[in-house]
mmCIF file of C-alpha atoms in Angstrom:
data_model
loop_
_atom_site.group_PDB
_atom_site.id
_atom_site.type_symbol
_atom_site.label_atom_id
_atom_site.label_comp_id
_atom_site.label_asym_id
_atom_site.label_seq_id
_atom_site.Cartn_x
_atom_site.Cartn_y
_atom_site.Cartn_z
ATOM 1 C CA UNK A 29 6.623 100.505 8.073
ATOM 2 C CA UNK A 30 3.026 100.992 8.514
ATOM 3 C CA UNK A 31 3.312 100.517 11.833
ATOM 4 C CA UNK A 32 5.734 103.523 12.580
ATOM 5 C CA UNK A 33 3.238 105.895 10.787
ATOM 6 C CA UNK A 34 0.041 103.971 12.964
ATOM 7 C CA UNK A 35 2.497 104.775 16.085
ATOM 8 C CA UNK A 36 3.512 107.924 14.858
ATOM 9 C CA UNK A 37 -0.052 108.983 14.263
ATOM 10 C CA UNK A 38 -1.407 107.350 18.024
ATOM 11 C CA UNK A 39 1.603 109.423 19.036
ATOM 12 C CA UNK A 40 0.698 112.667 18.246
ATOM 13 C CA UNK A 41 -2.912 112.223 19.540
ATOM 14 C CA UNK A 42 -1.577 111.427 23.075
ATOM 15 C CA UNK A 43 0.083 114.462 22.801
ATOM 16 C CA UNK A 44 -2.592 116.655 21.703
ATOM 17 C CA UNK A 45 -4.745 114.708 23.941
ATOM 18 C CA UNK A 46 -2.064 115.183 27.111
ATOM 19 C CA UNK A 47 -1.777 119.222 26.247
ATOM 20 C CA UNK A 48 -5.574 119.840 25.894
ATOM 21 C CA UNK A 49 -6.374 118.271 29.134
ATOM 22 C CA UNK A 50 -3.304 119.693 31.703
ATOM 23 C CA UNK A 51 -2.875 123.550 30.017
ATOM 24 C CA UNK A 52 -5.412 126.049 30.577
ATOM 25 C CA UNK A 53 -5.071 128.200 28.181
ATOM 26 C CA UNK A 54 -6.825 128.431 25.533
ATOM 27 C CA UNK A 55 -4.713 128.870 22.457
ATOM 28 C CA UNK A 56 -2.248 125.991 24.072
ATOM 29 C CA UNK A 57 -5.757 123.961 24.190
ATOM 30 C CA UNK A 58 -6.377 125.187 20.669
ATOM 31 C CA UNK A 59 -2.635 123.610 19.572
ATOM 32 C CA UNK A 60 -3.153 120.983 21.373
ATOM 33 C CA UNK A 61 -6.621 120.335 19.402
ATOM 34 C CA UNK A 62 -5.062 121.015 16.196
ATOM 35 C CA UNK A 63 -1.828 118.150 17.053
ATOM 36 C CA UNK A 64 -5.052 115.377 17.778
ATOM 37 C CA UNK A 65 -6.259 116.279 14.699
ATOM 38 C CA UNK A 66 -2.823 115.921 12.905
ATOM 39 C CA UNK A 67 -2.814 112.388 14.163
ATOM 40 C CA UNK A 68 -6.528 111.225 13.480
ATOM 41 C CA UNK A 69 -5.347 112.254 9.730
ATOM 42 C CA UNK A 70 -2.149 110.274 10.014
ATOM 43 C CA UNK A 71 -3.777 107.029 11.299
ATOM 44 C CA UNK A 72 -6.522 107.097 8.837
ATOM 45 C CA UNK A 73 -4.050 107.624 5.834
ATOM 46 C CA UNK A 74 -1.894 104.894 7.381
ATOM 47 C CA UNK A 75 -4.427 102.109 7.004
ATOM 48 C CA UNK A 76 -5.194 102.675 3.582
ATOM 49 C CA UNK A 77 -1.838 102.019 2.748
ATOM 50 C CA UNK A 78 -0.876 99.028 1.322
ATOM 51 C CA UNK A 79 2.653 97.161 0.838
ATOM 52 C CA UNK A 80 4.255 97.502 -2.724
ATOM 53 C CA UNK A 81 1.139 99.600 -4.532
ATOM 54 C CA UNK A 82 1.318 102.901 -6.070
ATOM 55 C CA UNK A 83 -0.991 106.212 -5.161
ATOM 56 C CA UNK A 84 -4.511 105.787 -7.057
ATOM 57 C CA UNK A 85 -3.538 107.798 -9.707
ATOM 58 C CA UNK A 86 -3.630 106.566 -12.991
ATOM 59 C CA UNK A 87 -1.007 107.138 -15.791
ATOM 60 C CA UNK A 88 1.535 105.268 -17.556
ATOM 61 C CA UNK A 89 2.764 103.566 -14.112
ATOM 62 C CA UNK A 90 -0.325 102.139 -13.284
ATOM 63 C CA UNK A 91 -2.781 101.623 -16.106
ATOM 64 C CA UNK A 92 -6.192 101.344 -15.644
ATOM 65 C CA UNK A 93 -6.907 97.705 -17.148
ATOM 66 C CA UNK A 94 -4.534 96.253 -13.537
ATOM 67 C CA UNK A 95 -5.410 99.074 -11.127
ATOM 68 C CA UNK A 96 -6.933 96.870 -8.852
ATOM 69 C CA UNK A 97 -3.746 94.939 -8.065
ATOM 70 C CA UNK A 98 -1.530 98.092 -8.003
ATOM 71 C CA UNK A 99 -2.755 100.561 -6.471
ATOM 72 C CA UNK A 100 -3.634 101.364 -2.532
ATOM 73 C CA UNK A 101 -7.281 102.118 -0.914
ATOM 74 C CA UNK A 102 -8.111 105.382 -2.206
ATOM 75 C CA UNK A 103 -10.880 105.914 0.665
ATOM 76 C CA UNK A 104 -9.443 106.639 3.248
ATOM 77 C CA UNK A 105 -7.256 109.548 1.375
ATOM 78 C CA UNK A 106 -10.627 111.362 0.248
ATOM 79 C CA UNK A 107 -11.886 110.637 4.149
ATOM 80 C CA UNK A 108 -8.686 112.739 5.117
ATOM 81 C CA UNK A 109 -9.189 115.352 2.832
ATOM 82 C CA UNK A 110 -12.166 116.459 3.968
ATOM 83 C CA UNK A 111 -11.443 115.882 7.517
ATOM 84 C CA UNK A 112 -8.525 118.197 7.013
ATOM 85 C CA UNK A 113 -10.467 121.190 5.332
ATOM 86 C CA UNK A 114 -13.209 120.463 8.278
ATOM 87 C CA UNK A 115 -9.963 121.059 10.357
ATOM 88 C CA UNK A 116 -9.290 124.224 8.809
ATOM 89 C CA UNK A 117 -12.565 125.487 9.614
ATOM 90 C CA UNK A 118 -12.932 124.160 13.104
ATOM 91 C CA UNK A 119 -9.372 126.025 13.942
ATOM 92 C CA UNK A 120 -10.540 129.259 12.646
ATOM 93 C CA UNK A 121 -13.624 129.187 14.806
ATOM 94 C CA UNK A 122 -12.163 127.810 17.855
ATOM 95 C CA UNK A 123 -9.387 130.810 17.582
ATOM 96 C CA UNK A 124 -12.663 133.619 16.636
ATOM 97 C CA UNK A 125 -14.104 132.017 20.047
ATOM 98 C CA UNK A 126 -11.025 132.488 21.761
ATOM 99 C CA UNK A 127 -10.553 136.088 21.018
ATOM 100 C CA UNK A 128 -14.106 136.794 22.085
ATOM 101 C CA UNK A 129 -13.767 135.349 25.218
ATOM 102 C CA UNK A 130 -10.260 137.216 25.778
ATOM 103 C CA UNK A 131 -12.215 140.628 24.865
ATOM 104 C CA UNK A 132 -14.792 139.802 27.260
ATOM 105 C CA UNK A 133 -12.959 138.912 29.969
ATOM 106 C CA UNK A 134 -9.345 140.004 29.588
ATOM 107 C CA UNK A 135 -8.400 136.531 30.430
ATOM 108 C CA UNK A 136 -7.782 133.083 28.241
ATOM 109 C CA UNK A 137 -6.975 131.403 31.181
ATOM 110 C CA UNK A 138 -10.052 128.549 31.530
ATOM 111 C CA UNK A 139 -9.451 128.024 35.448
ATOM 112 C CA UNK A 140 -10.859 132.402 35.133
ATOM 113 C CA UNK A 141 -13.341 131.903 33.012
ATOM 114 C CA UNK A 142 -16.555 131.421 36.280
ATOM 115 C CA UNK A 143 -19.392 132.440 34.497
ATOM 116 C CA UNK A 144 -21.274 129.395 33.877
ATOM 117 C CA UNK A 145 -20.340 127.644 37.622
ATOM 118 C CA UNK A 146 -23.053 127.352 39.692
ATOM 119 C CA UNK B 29 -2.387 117.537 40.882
ATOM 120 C CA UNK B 30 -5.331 115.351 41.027
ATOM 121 C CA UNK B 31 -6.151 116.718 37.899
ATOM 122 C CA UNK B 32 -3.053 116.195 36.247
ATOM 123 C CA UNK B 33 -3.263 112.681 37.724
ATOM 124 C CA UNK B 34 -7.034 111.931 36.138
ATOM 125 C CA UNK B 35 -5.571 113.145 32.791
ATOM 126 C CA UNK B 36 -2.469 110.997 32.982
ATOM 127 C CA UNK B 37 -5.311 108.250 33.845
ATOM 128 C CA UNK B 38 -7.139 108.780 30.924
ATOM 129 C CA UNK B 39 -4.535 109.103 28.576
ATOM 130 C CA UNK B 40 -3.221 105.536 29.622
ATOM 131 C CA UNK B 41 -6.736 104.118 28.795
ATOM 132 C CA UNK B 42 -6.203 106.053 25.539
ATOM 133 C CA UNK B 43 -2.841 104.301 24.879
ATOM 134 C CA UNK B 44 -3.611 101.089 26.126
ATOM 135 C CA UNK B 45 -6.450 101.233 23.290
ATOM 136 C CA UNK B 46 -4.473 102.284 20.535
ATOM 137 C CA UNK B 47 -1.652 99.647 21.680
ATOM 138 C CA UNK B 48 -4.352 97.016 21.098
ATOM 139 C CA UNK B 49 -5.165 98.383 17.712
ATOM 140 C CA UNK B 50 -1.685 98.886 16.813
ATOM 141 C CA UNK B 51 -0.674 95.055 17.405
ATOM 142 C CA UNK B 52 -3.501 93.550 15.859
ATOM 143 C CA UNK B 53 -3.705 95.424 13.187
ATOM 144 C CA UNK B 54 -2.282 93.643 9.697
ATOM 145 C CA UNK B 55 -2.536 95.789 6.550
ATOM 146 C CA UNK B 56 -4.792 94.088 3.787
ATOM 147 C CA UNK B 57 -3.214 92.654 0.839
ATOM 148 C CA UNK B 58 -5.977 93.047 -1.689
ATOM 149 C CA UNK B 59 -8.158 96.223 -2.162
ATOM 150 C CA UNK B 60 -11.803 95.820 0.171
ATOM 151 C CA UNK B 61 -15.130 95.838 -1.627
ATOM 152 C CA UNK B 62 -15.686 99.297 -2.211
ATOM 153 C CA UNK B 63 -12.521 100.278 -3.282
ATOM 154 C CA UNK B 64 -12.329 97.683 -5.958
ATOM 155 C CA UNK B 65 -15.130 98.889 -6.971
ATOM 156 C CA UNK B 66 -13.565 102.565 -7.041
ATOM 157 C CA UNK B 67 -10.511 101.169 -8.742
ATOM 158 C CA UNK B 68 -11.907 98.924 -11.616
ATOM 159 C CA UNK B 69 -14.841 101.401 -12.614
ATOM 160 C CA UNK B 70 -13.299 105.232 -12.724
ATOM 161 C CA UNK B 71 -11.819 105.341 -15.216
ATOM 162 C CA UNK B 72 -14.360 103.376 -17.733
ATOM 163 C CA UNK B 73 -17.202 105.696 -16.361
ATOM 164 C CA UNK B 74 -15.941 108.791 -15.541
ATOM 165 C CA UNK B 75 -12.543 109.304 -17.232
ATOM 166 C CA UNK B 76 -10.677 110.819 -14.369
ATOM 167 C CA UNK B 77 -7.006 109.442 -13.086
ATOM 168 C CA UNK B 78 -7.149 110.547 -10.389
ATOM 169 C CA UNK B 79 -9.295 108.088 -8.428
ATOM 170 C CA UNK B 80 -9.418 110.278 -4.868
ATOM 171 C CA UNK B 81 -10.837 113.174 -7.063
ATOM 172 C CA UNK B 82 -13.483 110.932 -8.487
ATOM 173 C CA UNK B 83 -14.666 109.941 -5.655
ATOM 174 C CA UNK B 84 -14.600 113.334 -4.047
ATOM 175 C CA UNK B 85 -15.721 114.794 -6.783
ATOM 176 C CA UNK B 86 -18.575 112.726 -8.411
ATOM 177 C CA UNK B 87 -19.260 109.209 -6.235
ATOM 178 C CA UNK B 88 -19.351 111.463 -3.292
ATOM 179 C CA UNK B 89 -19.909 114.713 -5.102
ATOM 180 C CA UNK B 90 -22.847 115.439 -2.301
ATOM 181 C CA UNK B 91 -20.912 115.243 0.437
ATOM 182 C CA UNK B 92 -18.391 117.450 -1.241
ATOM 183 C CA UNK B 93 -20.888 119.926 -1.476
ATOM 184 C CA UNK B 94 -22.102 119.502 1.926
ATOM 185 C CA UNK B 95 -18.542 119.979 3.103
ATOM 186 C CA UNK B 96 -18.072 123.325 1.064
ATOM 187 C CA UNK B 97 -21.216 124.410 2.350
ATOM 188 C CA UNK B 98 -19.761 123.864 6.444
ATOM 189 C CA UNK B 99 -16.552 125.937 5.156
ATOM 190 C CA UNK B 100 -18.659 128.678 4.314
ATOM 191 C CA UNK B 101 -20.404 128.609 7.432
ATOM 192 C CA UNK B 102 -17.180 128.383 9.762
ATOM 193 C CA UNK B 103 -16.461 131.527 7.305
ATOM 194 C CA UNK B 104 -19.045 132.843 8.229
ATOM 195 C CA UNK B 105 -18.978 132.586 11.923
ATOM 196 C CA UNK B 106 -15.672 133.494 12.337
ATOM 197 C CA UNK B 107 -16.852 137.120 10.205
ATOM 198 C CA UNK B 108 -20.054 137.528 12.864
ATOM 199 C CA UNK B 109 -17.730 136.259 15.623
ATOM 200 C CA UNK B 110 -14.909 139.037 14.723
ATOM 201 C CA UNK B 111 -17.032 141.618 13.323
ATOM 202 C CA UNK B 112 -17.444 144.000 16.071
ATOM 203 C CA UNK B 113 -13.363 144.362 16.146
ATOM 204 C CA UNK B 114 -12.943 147.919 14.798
ATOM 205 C CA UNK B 115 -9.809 148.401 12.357
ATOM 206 C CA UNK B 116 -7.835 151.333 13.833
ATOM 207 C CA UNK B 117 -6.287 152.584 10.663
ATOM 208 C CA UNK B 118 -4.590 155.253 12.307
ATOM 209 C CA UNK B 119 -2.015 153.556 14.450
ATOM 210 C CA UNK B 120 1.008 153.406 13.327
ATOM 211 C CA UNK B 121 2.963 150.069 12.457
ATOM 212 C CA UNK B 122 7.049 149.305 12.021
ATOM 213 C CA UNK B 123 7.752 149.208 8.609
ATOM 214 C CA UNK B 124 8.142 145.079 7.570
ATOM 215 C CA UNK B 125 10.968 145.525 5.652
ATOM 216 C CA UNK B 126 11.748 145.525 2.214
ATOM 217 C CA UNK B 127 12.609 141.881 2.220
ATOM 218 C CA UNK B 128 9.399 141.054 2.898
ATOM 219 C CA UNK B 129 7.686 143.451 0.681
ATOM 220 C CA UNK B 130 9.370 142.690 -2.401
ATOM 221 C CA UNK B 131 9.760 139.158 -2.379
ATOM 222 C CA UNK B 132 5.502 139.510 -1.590
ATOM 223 C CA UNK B 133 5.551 141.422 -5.060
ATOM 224 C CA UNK B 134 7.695 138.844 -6.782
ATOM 225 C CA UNK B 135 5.957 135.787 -5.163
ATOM 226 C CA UNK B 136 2.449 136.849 -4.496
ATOM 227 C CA UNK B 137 1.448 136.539 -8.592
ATOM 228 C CA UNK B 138 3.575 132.400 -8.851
ATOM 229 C CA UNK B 139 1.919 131.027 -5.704
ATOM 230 C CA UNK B 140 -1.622 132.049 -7.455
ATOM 231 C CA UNK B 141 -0.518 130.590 -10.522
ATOM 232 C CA UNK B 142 0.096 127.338 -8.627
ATOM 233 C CA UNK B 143 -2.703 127.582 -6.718
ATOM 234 C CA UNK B 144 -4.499 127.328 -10.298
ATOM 235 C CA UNK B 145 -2.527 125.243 -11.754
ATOM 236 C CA UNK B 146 -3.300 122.564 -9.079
ATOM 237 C CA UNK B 147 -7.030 122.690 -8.885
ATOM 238 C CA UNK B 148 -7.139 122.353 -12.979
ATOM 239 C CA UNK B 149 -4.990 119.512 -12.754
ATOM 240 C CA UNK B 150 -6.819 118.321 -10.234
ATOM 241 C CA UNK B 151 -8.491 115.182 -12.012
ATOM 242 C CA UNK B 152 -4.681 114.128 -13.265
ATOM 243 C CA UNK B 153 -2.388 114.538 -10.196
ATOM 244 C CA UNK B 154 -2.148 115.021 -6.801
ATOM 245 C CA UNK B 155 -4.127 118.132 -5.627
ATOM 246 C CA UNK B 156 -7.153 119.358 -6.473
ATOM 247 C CA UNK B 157 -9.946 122.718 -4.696
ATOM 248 C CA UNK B 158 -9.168 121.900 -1.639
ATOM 249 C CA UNK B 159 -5.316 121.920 -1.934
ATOM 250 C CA UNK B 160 -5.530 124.534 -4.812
ATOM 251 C CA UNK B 161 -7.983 126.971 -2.891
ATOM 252 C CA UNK B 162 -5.167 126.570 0.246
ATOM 253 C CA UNK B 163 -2.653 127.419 -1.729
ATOM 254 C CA UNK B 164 -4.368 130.853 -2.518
ATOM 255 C CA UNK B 165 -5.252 131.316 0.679
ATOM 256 C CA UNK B 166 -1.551 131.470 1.333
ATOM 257 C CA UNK B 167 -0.931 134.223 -1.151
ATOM 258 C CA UNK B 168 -3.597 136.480 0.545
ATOM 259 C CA UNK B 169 -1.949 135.181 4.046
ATOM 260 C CA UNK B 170 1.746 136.302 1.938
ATOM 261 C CA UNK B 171 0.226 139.631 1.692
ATOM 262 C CA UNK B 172 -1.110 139.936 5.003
ATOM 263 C CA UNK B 173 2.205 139.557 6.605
ATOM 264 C CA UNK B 174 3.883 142.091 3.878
ATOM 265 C CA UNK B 175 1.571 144.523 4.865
ATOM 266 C CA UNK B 176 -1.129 144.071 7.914
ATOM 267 C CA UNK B 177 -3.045 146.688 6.884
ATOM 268 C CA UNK B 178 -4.226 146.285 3.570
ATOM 269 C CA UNK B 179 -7.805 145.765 3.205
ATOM 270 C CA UNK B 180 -9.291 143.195 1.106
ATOM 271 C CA UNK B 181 -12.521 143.550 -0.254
ATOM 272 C CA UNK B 182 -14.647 141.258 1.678
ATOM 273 C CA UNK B 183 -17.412 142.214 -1.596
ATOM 274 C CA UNK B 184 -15.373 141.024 -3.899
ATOM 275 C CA UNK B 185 -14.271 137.787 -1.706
ATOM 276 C CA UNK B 186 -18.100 136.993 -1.493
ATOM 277 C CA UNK B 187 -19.025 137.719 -4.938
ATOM 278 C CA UNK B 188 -16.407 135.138 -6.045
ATOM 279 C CA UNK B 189 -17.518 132.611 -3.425
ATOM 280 C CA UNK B 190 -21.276 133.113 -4.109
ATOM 281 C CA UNK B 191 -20.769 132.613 -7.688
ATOM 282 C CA UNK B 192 -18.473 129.933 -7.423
ATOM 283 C CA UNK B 193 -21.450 127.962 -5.104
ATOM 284 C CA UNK B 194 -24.220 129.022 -7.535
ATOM 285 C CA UNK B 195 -22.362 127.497 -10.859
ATOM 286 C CA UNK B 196 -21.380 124.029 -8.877
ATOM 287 C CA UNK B 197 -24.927 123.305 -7.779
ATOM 288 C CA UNK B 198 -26.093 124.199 -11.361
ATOM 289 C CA UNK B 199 -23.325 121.806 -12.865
ATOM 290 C CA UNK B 200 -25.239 119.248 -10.493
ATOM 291 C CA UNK B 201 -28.486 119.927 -11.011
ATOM 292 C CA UNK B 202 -27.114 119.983 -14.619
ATOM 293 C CA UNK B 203 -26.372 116.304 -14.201
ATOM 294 C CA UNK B 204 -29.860 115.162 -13.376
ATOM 295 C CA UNK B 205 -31.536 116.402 -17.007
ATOM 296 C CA UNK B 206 -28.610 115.754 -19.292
ATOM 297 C CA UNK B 207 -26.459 112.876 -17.281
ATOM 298 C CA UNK B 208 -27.542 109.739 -14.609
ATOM 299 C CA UNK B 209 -27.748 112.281 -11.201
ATOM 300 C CA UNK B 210 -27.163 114.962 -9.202
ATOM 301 C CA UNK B 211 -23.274 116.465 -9.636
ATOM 302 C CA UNK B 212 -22.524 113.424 -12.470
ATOM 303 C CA UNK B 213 -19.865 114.233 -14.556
ATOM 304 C CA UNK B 214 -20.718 112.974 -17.732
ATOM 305 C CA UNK B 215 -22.911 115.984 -18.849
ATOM 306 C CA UNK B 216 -19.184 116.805 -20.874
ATOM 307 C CA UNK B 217 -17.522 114.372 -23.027
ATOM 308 C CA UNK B 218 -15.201 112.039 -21.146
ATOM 309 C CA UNK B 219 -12.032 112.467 -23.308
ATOM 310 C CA UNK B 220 -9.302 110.382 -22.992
ATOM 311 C CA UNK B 221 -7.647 109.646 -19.931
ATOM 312 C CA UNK B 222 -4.672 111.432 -18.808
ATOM 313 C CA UNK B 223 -5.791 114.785 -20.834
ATOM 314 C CA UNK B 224 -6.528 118.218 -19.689
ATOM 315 C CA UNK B 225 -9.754 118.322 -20.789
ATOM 316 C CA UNK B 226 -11.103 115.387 -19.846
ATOM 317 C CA UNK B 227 -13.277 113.463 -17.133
ATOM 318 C CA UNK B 228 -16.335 115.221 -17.784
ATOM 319 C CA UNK B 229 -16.971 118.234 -15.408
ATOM 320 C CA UNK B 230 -14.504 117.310 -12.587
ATOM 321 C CA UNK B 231 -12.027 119.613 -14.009
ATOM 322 C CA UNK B 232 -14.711 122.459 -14.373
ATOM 323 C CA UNK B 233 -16.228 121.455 -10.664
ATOM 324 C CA UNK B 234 -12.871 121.403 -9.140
ATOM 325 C CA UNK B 235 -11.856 124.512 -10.287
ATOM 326 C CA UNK B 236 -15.002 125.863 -8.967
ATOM 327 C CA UNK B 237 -14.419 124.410 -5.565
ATOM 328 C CA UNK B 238 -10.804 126.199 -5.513
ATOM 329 C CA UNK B 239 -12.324 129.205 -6.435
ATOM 330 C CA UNK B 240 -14.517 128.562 -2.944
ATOM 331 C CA UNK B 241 -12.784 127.122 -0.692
ATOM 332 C CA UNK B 242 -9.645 130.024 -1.754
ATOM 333 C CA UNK B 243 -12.480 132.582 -1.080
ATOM 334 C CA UNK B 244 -13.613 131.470 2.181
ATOM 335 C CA UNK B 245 -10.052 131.030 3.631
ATOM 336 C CA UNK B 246 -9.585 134.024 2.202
ATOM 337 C CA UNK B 247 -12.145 135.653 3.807
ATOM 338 C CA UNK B 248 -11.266 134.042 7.198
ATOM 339 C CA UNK B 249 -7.717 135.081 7.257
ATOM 340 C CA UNK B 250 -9.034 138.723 6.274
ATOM 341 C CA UNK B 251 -11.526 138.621 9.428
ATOM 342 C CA UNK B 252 -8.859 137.404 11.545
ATOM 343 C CA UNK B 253 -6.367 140.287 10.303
ATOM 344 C CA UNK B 254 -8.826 143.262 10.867
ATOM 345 C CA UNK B 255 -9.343 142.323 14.395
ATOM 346 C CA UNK B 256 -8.166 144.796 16.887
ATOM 347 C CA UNK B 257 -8.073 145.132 20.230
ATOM 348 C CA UNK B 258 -10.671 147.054 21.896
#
């Protein structure tokens, strides 16, 4: 089962991989980014998890006194967390970069965008 | 086409790589070092249930801080980025509908409520700022869709996010004269496990965070909204 989600999550960073590096667009690229990033969580979630255990959450399920045989790695859920916010944030600038360079140049099309060739 | 060809290239290294890590890879069937450690000691010293909080919260309560501090920077970019789009006020727009605009009334004042509800329960289920402060976000985002030209007050939105930063690193440098360090939680009484009010400060940090990190989304999605075209 793990497995899927591990494949699952390679998956989607082929994909966003694949659509960053053949479109030239810049919002596609953008998507694209954001898909690579979708996957990076999934795969890090995925390998905290472990067969038969419960979330890390405490309550009358798991009690505290046997947490340590029930429940799954916790770390790599608070590693995602952040790396999604950071997400969030890298998004919004990427798309505030875009729409500069569209206002400068008319243009999100990369293969248009000459100003720093030689 | 040679490009295409050089990405297709790469993307095979890529997969043979994560083919390799895929097959070898056999989940673990007893909890590593540090996460025993996070499992057996949370809820002894630091009363919280909610084990990813604690560690977000207080065992890596700096890096928290550090990461709320690189959301309000990316806020802030995007603002200096966007600012010189001017809001044309007078244009025109098609009406949204009243769909939109009354189920934005009726929904608008719930999603904020759950936005709350999940960052002050966010020591005793699932959620927590981050998701809490998202979940406002959404409302404004609600709002901005009803009607695209509403103006949020980007004073307010900092005066909330500003305060919100100045009480969390207080409640840490609280920590290091009444508890063991920076952004410990124990500078409240623990409480018993599984209550509202307990786990210390994480409740009262977290809530602080959602208060932030709802801000700064906030503000971003109101930067992104009041760009025009030239």
């Amino acid at each position: 089962m793990v497995h899927v989600v591990m494949a699952t999550g390679f998956l989607l960073i082929l994909i966003g991989f694949y659509g960053a590096l053949t479109h030239r667009n810049l919002l596609r690229m953008i998507v694209a980014f954001t898909v690579a990033d979708t996957g990076v969580n999934v795969v890090i979630v995925s390998v905290g998890h472990m067969r038969g255990r419960s979330a890390p959450i405490l309550d009358r399920a798991v009690a505290a006194a046997d947490a340590v045989q029930r429940i799954i790695d916790p770390v790599p859920q608070a590693l995602v967390l952040t790396a999604i916010v950071i997400g969030v944030g890298v998004t919004a600038l990427m798309l505030a970069y875009a729409w500069r360079i569209y206002r400068q140049h008319r243009t999100l099309d990369i293969a248009r965008l000459t100003a720093l060739k030689g | 086409m040679v490009k295409r060809l050089v990405a297709l290239a790469l993307l095979a290294v890529f997969g043979l790589v994560f083919a390799t890590l895929l097959t070898g890879y056999a989940p673990d069937a007893e909890l590593n070092q540090t996460a025993r450690y996070y499992a057996e000691r949370t809820a002894a010293d630091l009363g919280a249930a909610n084990i990813v909080t604690a560690i977000i919260v207080t065992y890596r309560g700096l890096d928290t801080l550090g990461e709320v501090t690189v959301l309000f920077l990316a806020a802030a970019i995007v603002g200096l980025v966007l600012a010189e789009g001017a809001h044309d006020r007078s244009r025109m727009r098609p009406p949204v509908g009243e769909l939109l605009t009354t189920g934005t009334r009726f929904l608008v004042p719930m999603i904020l409520l759950l936005g709350a509800y999940v960052f002050v329960n966010g020591h005793l289920t699932p959620g927590g700022g981050f998701q809490g402060g998202a979940i406002i976000a959404s409302a404004v985002l609600l709002m901005l869709l009803a009607d695209p030209l509403r103006h949020f007050s980007h004073r307010l939105i900092s005066a909330i996010e500003s305060l919100a930063g100045i009480l969390y690193v207080a409640i840490g440098i609280a920590g290091l004269f009444l508890a063991g360090g920076f952004l410990d939680n124990r500078i409240l009484p623990l409480g018993n496990l599984g209550e509202l009010a307990s786990a210390g400060a994480i409740p009262l940090i977290y809530s602080l965070i959602g208060l932030k990190v709802g801000a700064e989304f906030s503000s971003m999605l109101a930067s992104l909204s009041e760009t025009e075209e030239p």
